[in-house]
CSV table of C-alpha atoms and ligand atoms in Angstrom, one decimal:
chain,number,residue,atom,x,y,z
A,1,MET,CA,5.1,17.5,27.2
A,2,ARG,CA,4.8,16.2,23.7
A,3,PHE,CA,4.9,12.6,24.6
A,4,GLU,CA,2.5,12.4,27.6
A,5,ASN,CA,0.7,8.9,27.5
A,6,SER,CA,2.9,7.8,24.6
A,7,THR,CA,4.9,4.6,24.5
A,8,VAL,CA,8.3,4.6,22.9
A,9,VAL,CA,10.8,1.8,22.4
A,10,VAL,CA,14.5,2.8,22.1
A,11,THR,CA,17.0,0.0,21.1
A,12,GLY,CA,20.5,0.5,22.4
A,13,GLY,CA,18.9,2.7,25.0
A,14,GLY,CA,21.5,2.0,27.7
A,15,SER,CA,24.3,4.1,26.3
A,16,GLY,CA,25.2,7.2,24.2
A,17,ILE,CA,22.7,8.5,21.7
A,18,GLY,CA,20.0,5.9,22.7
A,19,ARG,CA,20.3,6.7,26.4
A,20,GLU,CA,19.9,10.4,25.8
A,21,THR,CA,17.0,9.8,23.5
A,22,ALA,CA,15.2,7.6,26.0
A,23,ARG,CA,15.7,10.4,28.6
A,24,ALA,CA,14.4,13.1,26.2
A,25,PHE,CA,11.2,11.2,25.6
A,26,ALA,CA,10.7,10.6,29.3
A,27,GLU,CA,11.3,14.2,30.1
A,28,GLU,CA,8.3,15.0,28.0
A,29,GLY,CA,6.1,12.5,29.8
A,30,GLY,CA,6.7,9.4,27.6
A,31,ASN,CA,6.8,5.8,28.8
A,32,VAL,CA,10.0,4.4,27.5
A,33,VAL,CA,11.1,0.8,26.9
A,34,VAL,CA,14.9,0.9,27.2
A,35,ALA,CA,16.0,-2.1,25.1
A,36,ASP,CA,19.6,-3.2,25.2
A,37,VAL,CA,21.8,-6.2,24.9
A,38,ASP,CA,23.9,-4.9,27.9
A,39,ARG,CA,21.8,-5.5,31.0
A,40,GLU,CA,24.0,-3.4,33.3
A,41,VAL,CA,23.9,-0.2,31.3
A,42,GLY,CA,20.2,-0.7,30.3
A,43,GLU,CA,19.0,-1.3,33.9
A,44,ASP,CA,20.9,1.7,35.0
A,45,ALA,CA,19.5,3.9,32.3
A,46,ALA,CA,15.9,2.8,33.0
A,47,GLU,CA,16.3,3.4,36.8
A,48,THR,CA,18.0,6.8,36.3
A,49,ILE,CA,15.3,8.0,33.8
A,50,THR,CA,12.4,6.9,36.1
A,51,ASP,CA,14.0,8.6,39.1
A,52,GLU,CA,14.9,11.9,37.3
A,53,THR,CA,12.1,12.6,34.8
A,54,ASP,CA,8.4,12.9,34.7
A,55,GLY,CA,8.1,9.8,32.5
A,56,GLU,CA,8.7,6.1,33.2
A,57,ALA,CA,11.3,3.7,31.8
A,58,THR,CA,11.4,-0.1,31.8
A,59,PHE,CA,14.5,-2.1,30.8
A,60,VAL,CA,14.1,-5.1,28.4
A,61,GLU,CA,17.1,-7.2,27.6
A,62,VAL,CA,17.2,-7.7,23.8
A,63,ASP,CA,19.7,-8.6,21.2
A,64,VAL,CA,18.4,-7.1,18.0
A,65,THR,CA,19.7,-10.1,16.0
A,66,ASP,CA,17.4,-12.4,18.0
A,67,ASP,CA,13.9,-12.4,16.5
A,68,GLY,CA,12.2,-13.8,19.6
A,69,ALA,CA,13.7,-11.3,21.8
A,70,VAL,CA,12.7,-8.4,19.5
A,71,ASN,CA,9.1,-9.8,19.5
A,72,SER,CA,9.1,-9.8,23.3
A,73,MET,CA,10.4,-6.2,23.4
A,74,VAL,CA,7.4,-5.0,21.4
A,75,GLU,CA,5.0,-7.2,23.4
A,76,THR,CA,6.4,-5.7,26.6
A,77,ALA,CA,5.7,-2.2,25.3
A,78,VAL,CA,2.2,-3.1,24.3
A,79,GLU,CA,1.3,-5.1,27.4
A,80,GLN,CA,2.9,-2.7,29.9
A,81,TYR,CA,1.8,0.6,28.4
A,82,GLY,CA,-1.1,-0.3,26.1
A,83,GLY,CA,0.3,0.3,22.6
A,84,LEU,CA,3.3,1.5,20.6
A,85,ASP,CA,3.5,5.1,19.5
A,86,ALA,CA,7.1,5.5,18.5
A,87,ALA,CA,10.2,3.4,18.0
A,88,VAL,CA,13.8,4.4,17.7
A,89,ASN,CA,16.0,1.7,16.1
A,90,ASN,CA,19.3,2.9,17.4
A,91,ALA,CA,21.3,-0.2,18.5
A,92,GLY,CA,24.5,-0.4,16.6
A,93,ILE,CA,28.2,-1.4,16.6
A,94,GLY,CA,31.3,0.0,15.0
A,95,GLY,CA,32.8,-3.1,13.5
A,96,PRO,CA,36.2,-3.7,12.0
A,97,GLN,CA,38.5,-0.8,11.1
A,98,VAL,CA,40.4,-2.2,8.2
A,99,LEU,CA,40.5,-1.9,4.5
A,100,THR,CA,37.6,-3.4,2.5
A,101,ALA,CA,39.7,-6.4,1.2
A,102,GLU,CA,40.9,-7.2,4.7
A,103,VAL,CA,37.5,-7.5,6.4
A,104,ASP,CA,36.8,-11.1,7.5
A,105,ASP,CA,33.5,-12.9,7.1
A,106,ASP,CA,32.6,-12.7,10.8
A,107,GLY,CA,33.4,-9.0,11.1
A,108,TRP,CA,31.4,-8.2,8.0
A,109,GLN,CA,28.4,-10.3,9.1
A,110,ALA,CA,28.3,-9.0,12.7
A,111,VAL,CA,28.0,-5.4,11.5
A,112,ILE,CA,25.3,-6.2,8.9
A,113,ASP,CA,23.4,-8.3,11.4
A,114,VAL,CA,23.1,-5.6,14.0
A,115,ASN,CA,23.2,-2.4,12.1
A,116,LEU,CA,21.1,-3.3,9.1
A,117,THR,CA,19.2,-6.6,9.6
A,118,GLY,CA,18.6,-5.6,13.3
A,119,VAL,CA,16.8,-2.4,12.1
A,120,TRP,CA,14.6,-4.4,9.7
A,121,ARG,CA,14.0,-7.0,12.4
A,122,CYS,CA,12.8,-4.4,14.8
A,123,MET,CA,10.6,-2.7,12.2
A,124,ARG,CA,9.0,-6.1,11.3
A,125,HIS,CA,7.7,-6.4,14.9
A,126,GLU,CA,7.1,-2.6,15.5
A,127,ILE,CA,5.0,-2.0,12.4
A,128,PRO,CA,2.2,-4.4,13.1
A,129,ALA,CA,1.9,-3.1,16.7
A,130,MET,CA,1.6,0.4,15.3
A,131,VAL,CA,-0.9,-0.6,12.7
A,132,ASP,CA,-3.0,-2.1,15.5
A,133,ASP,CA,-2.6,1.2,17.5
A,134,GLY,CA,-3.8,3.4,14.6
A,135,GLY,CA,-0.3,4.7,13.5
A,136,GLY,CA,3.0,5.8,14.9
A,137,ALA,CA,6.5,7.1,14.1
A,138,ILE,CA,9.7,5.2,13.6
A,139,VAL,CA,13.2,6.7,13.5
A,140,ASN,CA,16.1,4.6,12.4
A,141,VAL,CA,19.5,5.8,13.5
A,142,ALA,CA,21.8,5.8,10.4
A,143,SER,CA,24.8,8.1,10.1
A,144,ILE,CA,26.5,10.5,7.8
A,145,LEU,CA,28.2,7.2,6.7
A,146,GLY,CA,24.8,6.3,5.3
A,147,ARG,CA,25.4,9.2,2.8
A,148,VAL,CA,29.2,9.1,2.1
A,149,GLY,CA,32.0,6.6,2.4
A,150,PHE,CA,34.7,6.5,5.1
A,151,GLU,CA,38.0,4.7,4.7
A,152,THR,CA,38.2,1.5,6.8
A,153,ALA,CA,34.5,1.4,7.6
A,154,SER,CA,33.1,-0.7,4.6
A,155,ALA,CA,30.7,-2.9,6.5
A,156,TYR,CA,29.4,0.0,8.7
A,157,THR,CA,29.0,2.3,5.7
A,158,ALA,CA,27.2,-0.4,3.7
A,159,ALA,CA,24.9,-1.1,6.6
A,160,LYS,CA,24.1,2.6,7.1
A,161,HIS,CA,23.4,3.2,3.4
A,162,GLY,CA,21.1,0.2,3.6
A,163,VAL,CA,19.2,1.7,6.5
A,164,LEU,CA,18.3,4.7,4.4
A,165,GLY,CA,16.9,2.5,1.6
A,166,LEU,CA,14.9,0.5,4.1
A,167,THR,CA,13.6,3.7,5.7
A,168,LYS,CA,12.3,5.1,2.4
A,169,THR,CA,10.7,1.9,1.3
A,170,ALA,CA,8.8,1.4,4.6
A,171,ALA,CA,7.8,5.1,4.5
A,172,LEU,CA,6.0,4.5,1.2
A,173,GLU,CA,4.5,1.2,2.3
A,174,TYR,CA,3.0,2.3,5.6
A,175,ALA,CA,2.0,6.0,4.9
A,176,ASP,CA,-1.7,4.9,4.5
A,177,ASP,CA,-1.5,3.3,7.9
A,178,GLU,CA,-0.4,6.6,9.5
A,179,ILE,CA,3.0,5.4,10.2
A,180,ARG,CA,5.9,7.8,9.5
A,181,VAL,CA,9.3,6.3,9.0
A,182,ASN,CA,12.4,8.5,9.0
A,183,ALA,CA,16.1,8.3,9.7
A,184,VAL,CA,18.7,10.5,11.3
A,185,CYS,CA,22.2,10.8,10.1
A,186,PRO,CA,24.5,12.0,12.9
A,187,GLY,CA,28.0,13.3,12.4
A,188,PHE,CA,30.6,12.0,14.9
A,189,VAL,CA,29.1,12.1,18.4
A,190,GLU,CA,31.0,11.8,21.7
A,191,THR,CA,29.8,8.4,23.0
A,192,PRO,CA,31.3,5.2,24.3
A,193,MET,CA,31.2,3.8,20.7
A,194,LEU,CA,33.6,6.5,19.5
A,195,ASP,CA,35.8,5.9,22.6
A,196,GLU,CA,35.9,2.1,21.9
A,197,ALA,CA,36.9,2.9,18.3
A,198,GLY,CA,40.0,4.8,19.6
A,199,MET,CA,38.8,8.2,18.4
A,200,LEU,CA,38.6,10.0,21.7
A,201,ALA,CA,41.7,9.1,23.8
A,202,ASP,CA,44.3,10.1,21.2
A,203,GLU,CA,44.3,13.9,20.9
A,204,ASP,CA,45.6,13.9,17.3
A,205,VAL,CA,42.9,11.4,16.1
A,206,ARG,CA,40.2,13.3,18.0
A,207,ARG,CA,41.3,16.7,16.4
A,208,ASP,CA,41.3,15.1,13.0
A,209,ILE,CA,37.8,13.8,13.4
A,210,GLU,CA,36.6,17.1,14.9
A,211,GLY,CA,38.1,19.0,12.0
A,212,ARG,CA,36.0,17.1,9.4
A,213,HIS,CA,32.9,19.0,10.8
A,214,ALA,CA,32.5,22.6,9.7
A,215,MET,CA,31.7,23.4,13.3
A,216,ASP,CA,35.1,21.9,14.3
A,217,ARG,CA,33.7,19.7,17.1
A,218,LEU,CA,32.0,16.5,17.8
A,219,GLY,CA,28.3,16.3,18.4
A,220,ARG,CA,26.6,15.7,21.7
A,221,PRO,CA,24.1,12.8,22.2
A,222,ASP,CA,21.4,15.3,23.3
A,223,GLU,CA,21.7,17.1,20.0
A,224,ILE,CA,20.8,13.9,18.1
A,225,ALA,CA,18.1,13.1,20.6
A,226,ASP,CA,16.5,16.5,19.9
A,227,ALA,CA,16.2,15.6,16.2
A,228,ILE,CA,14.8,12.2,16.9
A,229,THR,CA,12.1,13.4,19.3
A,230,TRP,CA,11.1,16.1,16.8
A,231,LEU,CA,10.8,13.4,14.1
A,232,CYS,CA,8.5,11.5,16.4
A,233,SER,CA,6.4,14.5,17.4
A,234,ASP,CA,3.4,16.1,15.8
A,235,GLY,CA,5.7,18.8,14.6
A,236,ALA,CA,6.9,16.4,11.9
A,237,SER,CA,3.4,15.3,10.9
A,238,PHE,CA,4.2,15.8,7.1
A,239,THR,CA,7.7,14.3,7.3
A,240,THR,CA,8.3,10.7,6.2
A,241,GLY,CA,11.0,8.9,4.3
A,242,GLU,CA,13.4,11.6,5.2
A,243,SER,CA,17.0,11.2,6.4
A,244,LEU,CA,17.7,14.2,8.7
A,245,VAL,CA,21.4,15.1,8.8
A,246,VAL,CA,22.6,16.4,12.2
A,247,ASP,CA,26.3,16.7,11.6
A,248,GLY,CA,27.8,20.1,12.4
A,249,GLY,CA,28.3,20.7,8.6
A,250,TYR,CA,30.3,17.5,7.9
A,251,LEU,CA,28.5,16.8,4.7
A,252,SER,CA,28.4,20.4,3.5
A,253,GLN,CA,32.2,20.7,2.8
B,301,NAI,P1,27.0,3.3,22.1
B,301,NAI,O1,28.0,2.2,21.9
B,301,NAI,O2,27.3,4.3,23.1
B,301,NAI,O3,25.6,2.7,22.3
B,301,NAI,C1,25.1,1.6,21.5
B,301,NAI,C2,24.2,0.8,22.4
B,301,NAI,O4,23.7,-0.3,21.6
B,301,NAI,C3,24.9,0.1,23.6
B,301,NAI,O5,24.2,0.3,24.8
B,301,NAI,C4,25.0,-1.4,23.2
B,301,NAI,O6,24.9,-2.3,24.3
B,301,NAI,C5,23.7,-1.5,22.3
B,301,NAI,N1,23.8,-2.6,21.4
B,301,NAI,C6,24.8,-3.0,20.6
B,301,NAI,N2,24.5,-4.1,20.0
B,301,NAI,C7,23.3,-4.4,20.3
B,301,NAI,C8,22.4,-5.5,19.9
B,301,NAI,N3,22.8,-6.5,19.1
B,301,NAI,N4,21.2,-5.5,20.5
B,301,NAI,C9,20.8,-4.6,21.3
B,301,NAI,N5,21.5,-3.5,21.7
B,301,NAI,C10,22.8,-3.5,21.2
B,301,NAI,O7,26.9,3.9,20.6
B,301,NAI,P2,26.3,5.3,20.1
B,301,NAI,O8,27.4,6.1,19.6
B,301,NAI,O9,25.3,5.9,21.0
B,301,NAI,O10,25.5,4.7,18.8
B,301,NAI,C11,24.1,4.6,18.7
B,301,NAI,C12,23.8,4.6,17.2
B,301,NAI,O11,24.2,5.8,16.6
B,301,NAI,C13,24.4,3.4,16.4
B,301,NAI,O12,23.5,2.9,15.5
B,301,NAI,C14,25.6,4.2,15.7
B,301,NAI,O13,25.9,3.5,14.5
B,301,NAI,C15,24.9,5.5,15.4
B,301,NAI,N6,25.9,6.6,15.2
B,301,NAI,C16,26.8,6.9,16.1
B,301,NAI,C17,27.7,7.9,15.8
B,301,NAI,C18,28.8,8.3,16.7
B,301,NAI,O14,29.7,9.1,16.3
B,301,NAI,N7,28.8,7.9,18.0
B,301,NAI,C19,27.6,8.7,14.5
B,301,NAI,C20,26.5,8.3,13.7
B,301,NAI,C21,25.7,7.2,14.0
């Protein structure tokens, strides 16, 4: 029960990695704010987590590109549960799957707004709440594509590389305030995002993606949630500015 009496915000908590992460915190006693732009999946996640775990979950509708909504998300956590101990900035979108020169302005901007600026926007409101609370832990969900390139994912790759820079800088700035800031870099994980990108339904595409990992398979959302909860736990008390790769050996080849 590492998170008993702790308050955690998880953006994109309605689906995939975020949903499994919200559940993992609640299973160890945490109070979780499930923040998502999609009300239907977010409410369902919060209800299911409250019913099935020792912890409690509350849904807050938030678009991470909307500063007022992000502010309300943090205020809800603080008012409802009395502080903010951990935040997982996980909300993300896949974006256009075309060559760099063929990305249009809207496609580029949408990915940067959610996957990079959205992470900064969340941190901008989470950090002061954590300073007021005597410290905390932030985990930003980047990707192996924050470490290497990937054909037809220029905006996504640029945003995820940016998240790692942001993570390191904030880690330096807020170490004295007892706030640790880390990132995780998952390999390809079986979630609705991957399905929507057309990487699961077609067996040949799926096998190609699986084969890029030394373990020859996709990751599971709970395997990423395990890394995120560890980074937020006392077990990671000397870990900050790190980007933890959880990728079945993708980057080792
Ligand atoms: P998902 O699509 O299953 O879940 C993403 C959630 O974020 C959804 O519930 C969606 O409604 C929410 N969301 C999207 N835009 C939002 C916004 N503007 N404001 C608030 N919520 C928003 O995706 P998945 O796969 O669980 O991805 C989670 C994170 O993990 C993303 O940042 C993604 O880039 C990252 N990631 C995913 C990998 C994968 O293979 N699935 C690999 C590496 C990183």
